[in-house]
PDB file of C-alpha atoms in Angstrom:
ATOM      1  CA  GLN U  23       0.553-112.057  40.624  1.00 72.00           C
ATOM      2  CA  SER U  24      -2.021-111.427  42.995  1.00 84.00           C
ATOM      3  CA  VAL U  25      -3.967-114.916  44.292  1.00 93.00           C
ATOM      4  CA  LEU U  26      -5.121-116.151  47.561  1.00 97.00           C
ATOM      5  CA  THR U  27      -5.076-119.736  47.069  1.00 97.00           C
ATOM      6  CA  GLN U  28      -6.729-122.378  49.238  1.00 98.00           C
ATOM      7  CA  PRO U  29      -7.080-126.063  49.004  1.00 98.00           C
ATOM      8  CA  PRO U  30     -10.253-127.181  46.867  1.00 97.00           C
ATOM      9  CA  SER U  31     -11.080-129.746  49.084  1.00 97.00           C
ATOM     10  CA  VAL U  32     -11.242-130.886  52.492  1.00 97.00           C
ATOM     11  CA  SER U  33     -13.559-133.617  54.777  1.00 97.00           C
ATOM     12  CA  GLY U  34     -14.012-134.486  57.822  1.00 96.00           C
ATOM     13  CA  ALA U  35     -15.980-137.346  59.987  1.00 97.00           C
ATOM     14  CA  PRO U  36     -18.559-135.378  62.346  1.00 97.00           C
ATOM     15  CA  GLY U  37     -17.148-134.257  65.777  1.00 97.00           C
ATOM     16  CA  GLN U  38     -13.836-133.316  64.150  1.00 97.00           C
ATOM     17  CA  ARG U  39     -11.884-130.460  63.239  1.00 97.00           C
ATOM     18  CA  VAL U  40     -11.030-129.145  60.014  1.00 98.00           C
ATOM     19  CA  THR U  41      -8.677-126.115  58.506  1.00 98.00           C
ATOM     20  CA  ILE U  42      -8.340-124.088  55.159  1.00 98.00           C
ATOM     21  CA  THR U  43      -5.757-122.441  54.290  1.00 98.00           C
ATOM     22  CA  CYS U  44      -5.398-119.291  51.864  1.00 98.00           C
ATOM     23  CA  THR U  45      -1.960-118.259  50.924  1.00 97.00           C
ATOM     24  CA  GLY U  46      -1.079-114.742  50.348  1.00 96.00           C
ATOM     25  CA  SER U  47       1.129-112.322  49.190  1.00 95.00           C
ATOM     26  CA  ARG U  48       2.920-109.597  50.298  1.00 94.00           C
ATOM     27  CA  SER U  49       0.570-107.331  47.805  1.00 94.00           C
ATOM     28  CA  ASN U  50      -2.461-108.457  49.816  1.00 95.00           C
ATOM     29  CA  ILE U  51      -2.123-110.393  53.011  1.00 95.00           C
ATOM     30  CA  GLY U  52       1.595-109.451  53.965  1.00 94.00           C
ATOM     31  CA  THR U  53       1.340-106.102  54.220  1.00 94.00           C
ATOM     32  CA  GLY U  54      -1.485-106.060  56.791  1.00 92.00           C
ATOM     33  CA  TYR U  55      -4.585-106.214  54.943  1.00 94.00           C
ATOM     34  CA  ALA U  56      -7.559-108.104  56.927  1.00 95.00           C
ATOM     35  CA  VAL U  57      -8.318-111.184  55.875  1.00 97.00           C
ATOM     36  CA  HIS U  58     -12.129-112.364  55.938  1.00 97.00           C
ATOM     37  CA  TRP U  59     -14.134-116.102  55.439  1.00 98.00           C
ATOM     38  CA  TYR U  60     -17.451-116.245  53.644  1.00 98.00           C
ATOM     39  CA  GLN U  61     -19.646-119.525  53.837  1.00 98.00           C
ATOM     40  CA  GLN U  62     -21.672-119.857  51.166  1.00 97.00           C
ATOM     41  CA  LEU U  63     -24.892-122.595  50.767  1.00 95.00           C
ATOM     42  CA  PRO U  64     -25.288-123.677  47.444  1.00 90.00           C
ATOM     43  CA  GLY U  65     -28.141-121.378  45.977  1.00 89.00           C
ATOM     44  CA  THR U  66     -27.019-118.656  48.787  1.00 93.00           C
ATOM     45  CA  ALA U  67     -25.190-115.562  48.705  1.00 95.00           C
ATOM     46  CA  PRO U  68     -22.010-115.783  50.435  1.00 96.00           C
ATOM     47  CA  LYS U  69     -22.846-115.346  54.838  1.00 97.00           C
ATOM     48  CA  LEU U  70     -19.599-113.278  56.160  1.00 97.00           C
ATOM     49  CA  LEU U  71     -18.076-116.284  59.079  1.00 97.00           C
ATOM     50  CA  ILE U  72     -15.448-114.559  60.672  1.00 97.00           C
ATOM     51  CA  TYR U  73     -14.111-110.516  59.839  1.00 96.00           C
ATOM     52  CA  ASP U  74     -10.882-108.428  60.576  1.00 95.00           C
ATOM     53  CA  ASN U  75      -8.261-112.267  60.672  1.00 96.00           C
ATOM     54  CA  ASN U  76     -10.099-113.863  63.458  1.00 96.00           C
ATOM     55  CA  SER U  77     -13.529-111.572  64.448  1.00 96.00           C
ATOM     56  CA  ARG U  78     -16.480-113.861  64.624  1.00 97.00           C
ATOM     57  CA  PRO U  79     -20.036-111.853  63.337  1.00 94.00           C
ATOM     58  CA  SER U  80     -23.272-111.681  66.211  1.00 94.00           C
ATOM     59  CA  GLY U  81     -24.891-115.603  65.092  1.00 95.00           C
ATOM     60  CA  VAL U  82     -21.925-117.073  63.369  1.00 97.00           C
ATOM     61  CA  PRO U  83     -20.903-120.245  66.586  1.00 96.00           C
ATOM     62  CA  ASP U  84     -17.870-120.215  68.448  1.00 95.00           C
ATOM     63  CA  ARG U  85     -16.983-123.370  66.249  1.00 97.00           C
ATOM     64  CA  PHE U  86     -15.509-121.185  63.602  1.00 98.00           C
ATOM     65  CA  SER U  87     -12.165-119.610  64.397  1.00 98.00           C
ATOM     66  CA  GLY U  88      -9.928-117.249  61.869  1.00 97.00           C
ATOM     67  CA  SER U  89      -5.831-116.447  62.021  1.00 97.00           C
ATOM     68  CA  LYS U  90      -3.413-115.172  60.308  1.00 97.00           C
ATOM     69  CA  SER U  91       0.318-114.575  59.886  1.00 95.00           C
ATOM     70  CA  GLY U  92       3.069-113.601  57.437  1.00 95.00           C
ATOM     71  CA  THR U  93       1.764-113.647  54.104  1.00 96.00           C
ATOM     72  CA  SER U  94      -1.125-116.767  55.207  1.00 97.00           C
ATOM     73  CA  ALA U  95      -4.160-117.420  56.748  1.00 98.00           C
ATOM     74  CA  SER U  96      -6.045-120.394  58.069  1.00 98.00           C
ATOM     75  CA  LEU U  97     -10.855-121.007  59.046  1.00 98.00           C
ATOM     76  CA  ALA U  98     -10.368-123.929  61.994  1.00 98.00           C
ATOM     77  CA  ILE U  99     -13.610-125.434  62.264  1.00 98.00           C
ATOM     78  CA  THR U 100     -14.059-127.586  65.408  1.00 97.00           C
ATOM     79  CA  GLY U 101     -16.794-129.896  66.143  1.00 97.00           C
ATOM     80  CA  LEU U 102     -18.040-130.776  62.748  1.00 97.00           C
ATOM     81  CA  GLN U 103     -21.627-130.643  61.656  1.00 97.00           C
ATOM     82  CA  ALA U 104     -23.410-132.423  58.665  1.00 96.00           C
ATOM     83  CA  GLU U 105     -24.914-128.141  58.029  1.00 95.00           C
ATOM     84  CA  ASP U 106     -21.045-126.674  58.001  1.00 97.00           C
ATOM     85  CA  GLU U 107     -20.937-128.788  54.795  1.00 97.00           C
ATOM     86  CA  ALA U 108     -20.985-125.729  52.391  1.00 97.00           C
ATOM     87  CA  ASP U 109     -18.220-123.315  49.950  1.00 98.00           C
ATOM     88  CA  TYR U 110     -15.908-121.223  52.058  1.00 98.00           C
ATOM     89  CA  TYR U 111     -14.127-118.433  50.436  1.00 98.00           C
ATOM     90  CA  CYS U 112     -11.114-116.218  51.873  1.00 98.00           C
ATOM     91  CA  GLN U 113     -11.222-112.709  51.042  1.00 98.00           C
ATOM     92  CA  SER U 114      -8.775-109.654  51.462  1.00 97.00           C
ATOM     93  CA  TYR U 115      -7.838-106.387  49.556  1.00 95.00           C
ATOM     94  CA  ASP U 116      -4.770-105.870  46.904  1.00 95.00           C
ATOM     95  CA  ASN U 117      -2.631-103.045  46.361  1.00 94.00           C
ATOM     96  CA  ASN U 118      -1.892-104.467  43.126  1.00 93.00           C
ATOM     97  CA  LEU U 119      -5.733-104.996  42.263  1.00 92.00           C
ATOM     98  CA  SER U 120      -7.021-101.406  43.451  1.00 92.00           C
ATOM     99  CA  GLY U 121      -9.603-103.874  45.488  1.00 93.00           C
ATOM    100  CA  VAL U 122     -10.617-106.989  46.932  1.00 95.00           C
ATOM    101  CA  LEU U 123      -9.284-110.693  46.691  1.00 96.00           C
ATOM    102  CA  PHE U 124     -11.075-113.535  46.527  1.00 97.00           C
ATOM    103  CA  GLY U 125      -9.830-116.846  46.999  1.00 97.00           C
ATOM    104  CA  GLY U 126     -10.581-119.810  44.865  1.00 97.00           C
ATOM    105  CA  GLY U 127     -12.975-121.115  47.122  1.00 97.00           C
ATOM    106  CA  THR U 128     -12.658-124.743  49.529  1.00 98.00           C
ATOM    107  CA  LYS U 129     -15.639-127.182  49.083  1.00 98.00           C
ATOM    108  CA  LEU U 130     -16.073-128.973  52.981  1.00 97.00           C
ATOM    109  CA  THR U 131     -17.350-131.718  52.076  1.00 97.00           C
ATOM    110  CA  VAL U 132     -19.198-133.872  56.054  1.00 96.00           C
ATOM    111  CA  LEU U 133     -18.175-137.184  55.474  1.00 93.00           C
TER     112      LEU U 133
ATOM    113  CA  GLU Q  21     -32.985-103.931  58.266  1.00 93.00           C
ATOM    114  CA  VAL Q  22     -30.294-104.249  56.158  1.00 95.00           C
ATOM    115  CA  LEU Q  23     -31.320-104.837  52.219  1.00 96.00           C
ATOM    116  CA  LEU Q  24     -29.564-104.552  49.637  1.00 97.00           C
ATOM    117  CA  VAL Q  25     -31.654-105.483  46.058  1.00 98.00           C
ATOM    118  CA  GLU Q  26     -30.218-105.815  42.853  1.00 98.00           C
ATOM    119  CA  SER Q  27     -31.862-105.678  39.295  1.00 97.00           C
ATOM    120  CA  GLY Q  28     -31.841-105.607  35.628  1.00 97.00           C
ATOM    121  CA  GLY Q  29     -29.719-108.820  34.816  1.00 96.00           C
ATOM    122  CA  GLY Q  30     -30.688-111.534  31.894  1.00 96.00           C
ATOM    123  CA  VAL Q  31     -29.988-112.192  28.218  1.00 97.00           C
ATOM    124  CA  ALA Q  32     -26.978-110.062  25.953  1.00 97.00           C
ATOM    125  CA  GLN Q  33     -25.522-111.309  22.625  1.00 97.00           C
ATOM    126  CA  PRO Q  34     -21.900-110.734  23.655  1.00 97.00           C
ATOM    127  CA  GLY Q  35     -21.166-107.608  22.510  1.00 97.00           C
ATOM    128  CA  GLY Q  36     -24.650-106.119  23.931  1.00 97.00           C
ATOM    129  CA  SER Q  37     -25.432-104.084  27.393  1.00 98.00           C
ATOM    130  CA  LEU Q  38     -27.341-103.917  30.399  1.00 98.00           C
ATOM    131  CA  ARG Q  39     -27.532-101.993  32.920  1.00 98.00           C
ATOM    132  CA  LEU Q  40     -27.278-103.327  36.746  1.00 98.00           C
ATOM    133  CA  SER Q  41     -29.108-101.642  39.579  1.00 98.00           C
ATOM    134  CA  CYS Q  42     -28.606-102.050  43.479  1.00 98.00           C
ATOM    135  CA  GLU Q  43     -30.873-100.712  45.917  1.00 98.00           C
ATOM    136  CA  ALA Q  44     -29.953-100.232  49.440  1.00 97.00           C
ATOM    137  CA  SER Q  45     -31.876 -99.426  52.433  1.00 96.00           C
ATOM    138  CA  GLY Q  46     -31.922 -99.938  56.657  1.00 95.00           C
ATOM    139  CA  PHE Q  47     -28.068 -98.093  56.645  1.00 94.00           C
ATOM    140  CA  THR Q  48     -27.403 -95.203  55.895  1.00 95.00           C
ATOM    141  CA  PHE Q  49     -26.166 -95.654  52.191  1.00 95.00           C
ATOM    142  CA  GLY Q  50     -24.096 -92.365  51.516  1.00 95.00           C
ATOM    143  CA  HIS Q  51     -22.057 -93.522  54.359  1.00 95.00           C
ATOM    144  CA  HIS Q  52     -20.549 -97.035  52.660  1.00 95.00           C
ATOM    145  CA  ALA Q  53     -18.140 -97.510  49.610  1.00 95.00           C
ATOM    146  CA  MET Q  54     -20.291-100.467  47.873  1.00 96.00           C
ATOM    147  CA  HIS Q  55     -18.910-103.037  45.427  1.00 97.00           C
ATOM    148  CA  TRP Q  56     -19.729-105.533  42.967  1.00 98.00           C
ATOM    149  CA  VAL Q  57     -19.405-109.273  42.909  1.00 98.00           C
ATOM    150  CA  ARG Q  58     -20.468-112.397  40.566  1.00 98.00           C
ATOM    151  CA  GLN Q  59     -19.770-115.911  40.260  1.00 98.00           C
ATOM    152  CA  ALA Q  60     -20.014-118.118  37.517  1.00 97.00           C
ATOM    153  CA  PRO Q  61     -22.116-121.483  37.537  1.00 92.00           C
ATOM    154  CA  GLY Q  62     -20.423-123.876  39.732  1.00 93.00           C
ATOM    155  CA  LYS Q  63     -17.630-121.241  39.932  1.00 96.00           C
ATOM    156  CA  GLY Q  64     -15.796-119.046  42.918  1.00 97.00           C
ATOM    157  CA  LEU Q  65     -16.598-115.676  43.802  1.00 97.00           C
ATOM    158  CA  GLN Q  66     -15.368-112.791  41.517  1.00 97.00           C
ATOM    159  CA  TRP Q  67     -15.012-109.510  42.218  1.00 97.00           C
ATOM    160  CA  VAL Q  68     -15.543-106.765  40.415  1.00 98.00           C
ATOM    161  CA  SER Q  69     -15.531-103.152  40.969  1.00 97.00           C
ATOM    162  CA  LEU Q  70     -15.334-100.904  44.182  1.00 96.00           C
ATOM    163  CA  ILE Q  71     -16.998 -97.255  44.008  1.00 96.00           C
ATOM    164  CA  SER Q  72     -16.611 -95.449  47.534  1.00 95.00           C
ATOM    165  CA  TRP Q  73     -18.356 -93.578  49.878  1.00 95.00           C
ATOM    166  CA  ASP Q  74     -18.400 -90.469  47.677  1.00 95.00           C
ATOM    167  CA  SER Q  75     -17.669 -91.279  44.893  1.00 96.00           C
ATOM    168  CA  SER Q  76     -14.291 -89.943  43.980  1.00 96.00           C
ATOM    169  CA  ARG Q  77     -12.790 -93.278  43.831  1.00 95.00           C
ATOM    170  CA  VAL Q  78     -14.170 -96.207  41.557  1.00 97.00           C
ATOM    171  CA  SER Q  79     -11.261 -99.522  41.343  1.00 96.00           C
ATOM    172  CA  TYR Q  80     -12.081-102.857  38.416  1.00 97.00           C
ATOM    173  CA  ILE Q  81     -11.279-105.903  38.190  1.00 96.00           C
ATOM    174  CA  GLY Q  82      -9.096-105.501  35.005  1.00 94.00           C
ATOM    175  CA  SER Q  83     -10.804-107.972  32.898  1.00 96.00           C
ATOM    176  CA  VAL Q  84     -13.861-105.829  33.049  1.00 97.00           C
ATOM    177  CA  ARG Q  85     -11.870-102.269  33.435  1.00 97.00           C
ATOM    178  CA  GLY Q  86     -12.770-100.078  30.017  1.00 97.00           C
ATOM    179  CA  ARG Q  87     -15.780-101.980  29.295  1.00 98.00           C
ATOM    180  CA  PHE Q  88     -17.683-101.883  33.005  1.00 98.00           C
ATOM    181  CA  THR Q  89     -18.659 -98.504  34.338  1.00 98.00           C
ATOM    182  CA  ILE Q  90     -19.631 -98.902  38.037  1.00 98.00           C
ATOM    183  CA  SER Q  91     -21.765 -95.101  39.369  1.00 98.00           C
ATOM    184  CA  ARG Q  92     -23.800 -94.433  42.923  1.00 98.00           C
ATOM    185  CA  GLU Q  93     -26.700 -92.051  43.675  1.00 98.00           C
ATOM    186  CA  ASN Q  94     -26.391 -91.234  47.189  1.00 97.00           C
ATOM    187  CA  SER Q  95     -29.702 -89.630  47.403  1.00 97.00           C
ATOM    188  CA  LYS Q  96     -31.636 -92.512  45.455  1.00 97.00           C
ATOM    189  CA  ASN Q  97     -29.607 -94.901  48.060  1.00 97.00           C
ATOM    190  CA  SER Q  98     -28.967 -96.566  44.481  1.00 98.00           C
ATOM    191  CA  LEU Q  99     -25.522 -98.951  43.413  1.00 98.00           C
ATOM    192  CA  TYR Q 100     -25.427 -99.164  39.699  1.00 98.00           C
ATOM    193  CA  LEU Q 101     -22.930-101.049  37.191  1.00 98.00           C
ATOM    194  CA  GLU Q 102     -23.563-100.007  33.348  1.00 98.00           C
ATOM    195  CA  MET Q 103     -22.153-103.418  31.055  1.00 98.00           C
ATOM    196  CA  ASN Q 104     -20.769-102.283  27.472  1.00 98.00           C
ATOM    197  CA  SER Q 105     -18.527-105.121  25.269  1.00 98.00           C
ATOM    198  CA  LEU Q 106     -20.697-108.001  27.233  1.00 98.00           C
ATOM    199  CA  GLU Q 107     -18.237-111.094  26.982  1.00 97.00           C
ATOM    200  CA  THR Q 108     -19.765-115.160  27.574  1.00 96.00           C
ATOM    201  CA  ASP Q 109     -17.335-114.914  30.460  1.00 96.00           C
ATOM    202  CA  ASP Q 110     -19.324-112.048  31.843  1.00 98.00           C
ATOM    203  CA  SER Q 111     -22.205-114.360  33.051  1.00 98.00           C
ATOM    204  CA  GLY Q 112     -23.035-115.465  36.509  1.00 97.00           C
ATOM    205  CA  PHE Q 113     -25.139-113.732  39.381  1.00 98.00           C
ATOM    206  CA  TYR Q 114     -23.875-110.030  40.802  1.00 98.00           C
ATOM    207  CA  TYR Q 115     -23.887-109.624  44.233  1.00 98.00           C
ATOM    208  CA  CYS Q 116     -24.053-105.965  45.524  1.00 98.00           C
ATOM    209  CA  ALA Q 117     -21.924-106.038  48.584  1.00 97.00           C
ATOM    210  CA  THR Q 118     -20.684-104.040  51.239  1.00 95.00           C
ATOM    211  CA  LYS Q 119     -19.107-103.736  54.838  1.00 91.00           C
ATOM    212  CA  ALA Q 120     -20.861-102.641  58.413  1.00 88.00           C
ATOM    213  CA  ASP Q 121     -17.507-100.530  59.467  1.00 87.00           C
ATOM    214  CA  ARG Q 122     -18.293 -96.914  56.886  1.00 84.00           C
ATOM    215  CA  TYR Q 123     -14.574 -96.657  57.882  1.00 87.00           C
ATOM    216  CA  THR Q 124     -12.849 -99.766  56.603  1.00 85.00           C
ATOM    217  CA  SER Q 125     -15.868-100.228  53.958  1.00 85.00           C
ATOM    218  CA  ALA Q 126     -13.451-100.317  50.777  1.00 87.00           C
ATOM    219  CA  TYR Q 127     -11.299-102.813  52.290  1.00 89.00           C
ATOM    220  CA  GLY Q 128     -13.713-106.139  52.437  1.00 90.00           C
ATOM    221  CA  GLY Q 129     -15.664-107.849  54.401  1.00 91.00           C
ATOM    222  CA  PHE Q 130     -18.625-107.697  53.588  1.00 95.00           C
ATOM    223  CA  ASP Q 131     -21.697-108.020  55.736  1.00 93.00           C
ATOM    224  CA  PHE Q 132     -24.146-107.342  54.008  1.00 96.00           C
ATOM    225  CA  TRP Q 133     -24.978-108.744  50.178  1.00 97.00           C
ATOM    226  CA  GLY Q 134     -28.296-108.541  48.143  1.00 97.00           C
ATOM    227  CA  GLN Q 135     -29.886-111.689  46.515  1.00 96.00           C
ATOM    228  CA  GLY Q 136     -27.898-111.314  43.606  1.00 96.00           C
ATOM    229  CA  THR Q 137     -29.426-110.761  39.561  1.00 97.00           C
ATOM    230  CA  LEU Q 138     -28.448-113.345  36.688  1.00 98.00           C
ATOM    231  CA  VAL Q 139     -26.049-112.469  33.851  1.00 98.00           C
ATOM    232  CA  SER Q 140     -26.650-114.343  30.357  1.00 98.00           C
ATOM    233  CA  VAL Q 141     -24.059-113.760  27.226  1.00 97.00           C
ATOM    234  CA  SER Q 142     -24.846-116.159  24.720  1.00 95.00           C
ATOM    235  CA  SER Q 143     -25.478-115.560  20.949  1.00 90.00           C
TER     236      SER Q 143
END
């Protein structure tokens, strides 16, 4: 089954570090396809946060970092700020789907 | 500046049809694969369809295959999604999107997104 699994929610206090995991399978992340991460604020289109596993687009703070290993990937956010409160999605390509696959999304709450 | 502007959303009855358009500017549209992504109210992102730069390859998520048709006109910098036999589960915002790197634009990592157009399927 072609699924990318994320925790529904994570939380942390300002200044803390949080990680969001994205678990896939051999038909997607495990094949070697890149993992990308998006941040979505309410009422807005998603914004690319991390591309190709661990690269940041221009303008994205280095508090955001990505990693990938085997069939999983992670997004780490350090020095949490109130403005980081948003929904976060991982994405990869899937051979079974012959298309792009999104994770279910994780809501980050800054306490 | 890259712009993707969707249009064509609206209200349709179950079984009805809508045609979405996405007009692109600020980049060489004809070099990039293009995608449609949707988001139901309060739900997550769902990839819907992709079309290669030259229209030689198209792909759909299973729930829309046979009902939706993706197409493009590179001469008009435009992407389309013909939506037939609409179901209530098709409701949501529809975004067109692509990646700055044209060589990997079929695989995700979307730098560029439109603002979305809202589709509401209801009787």
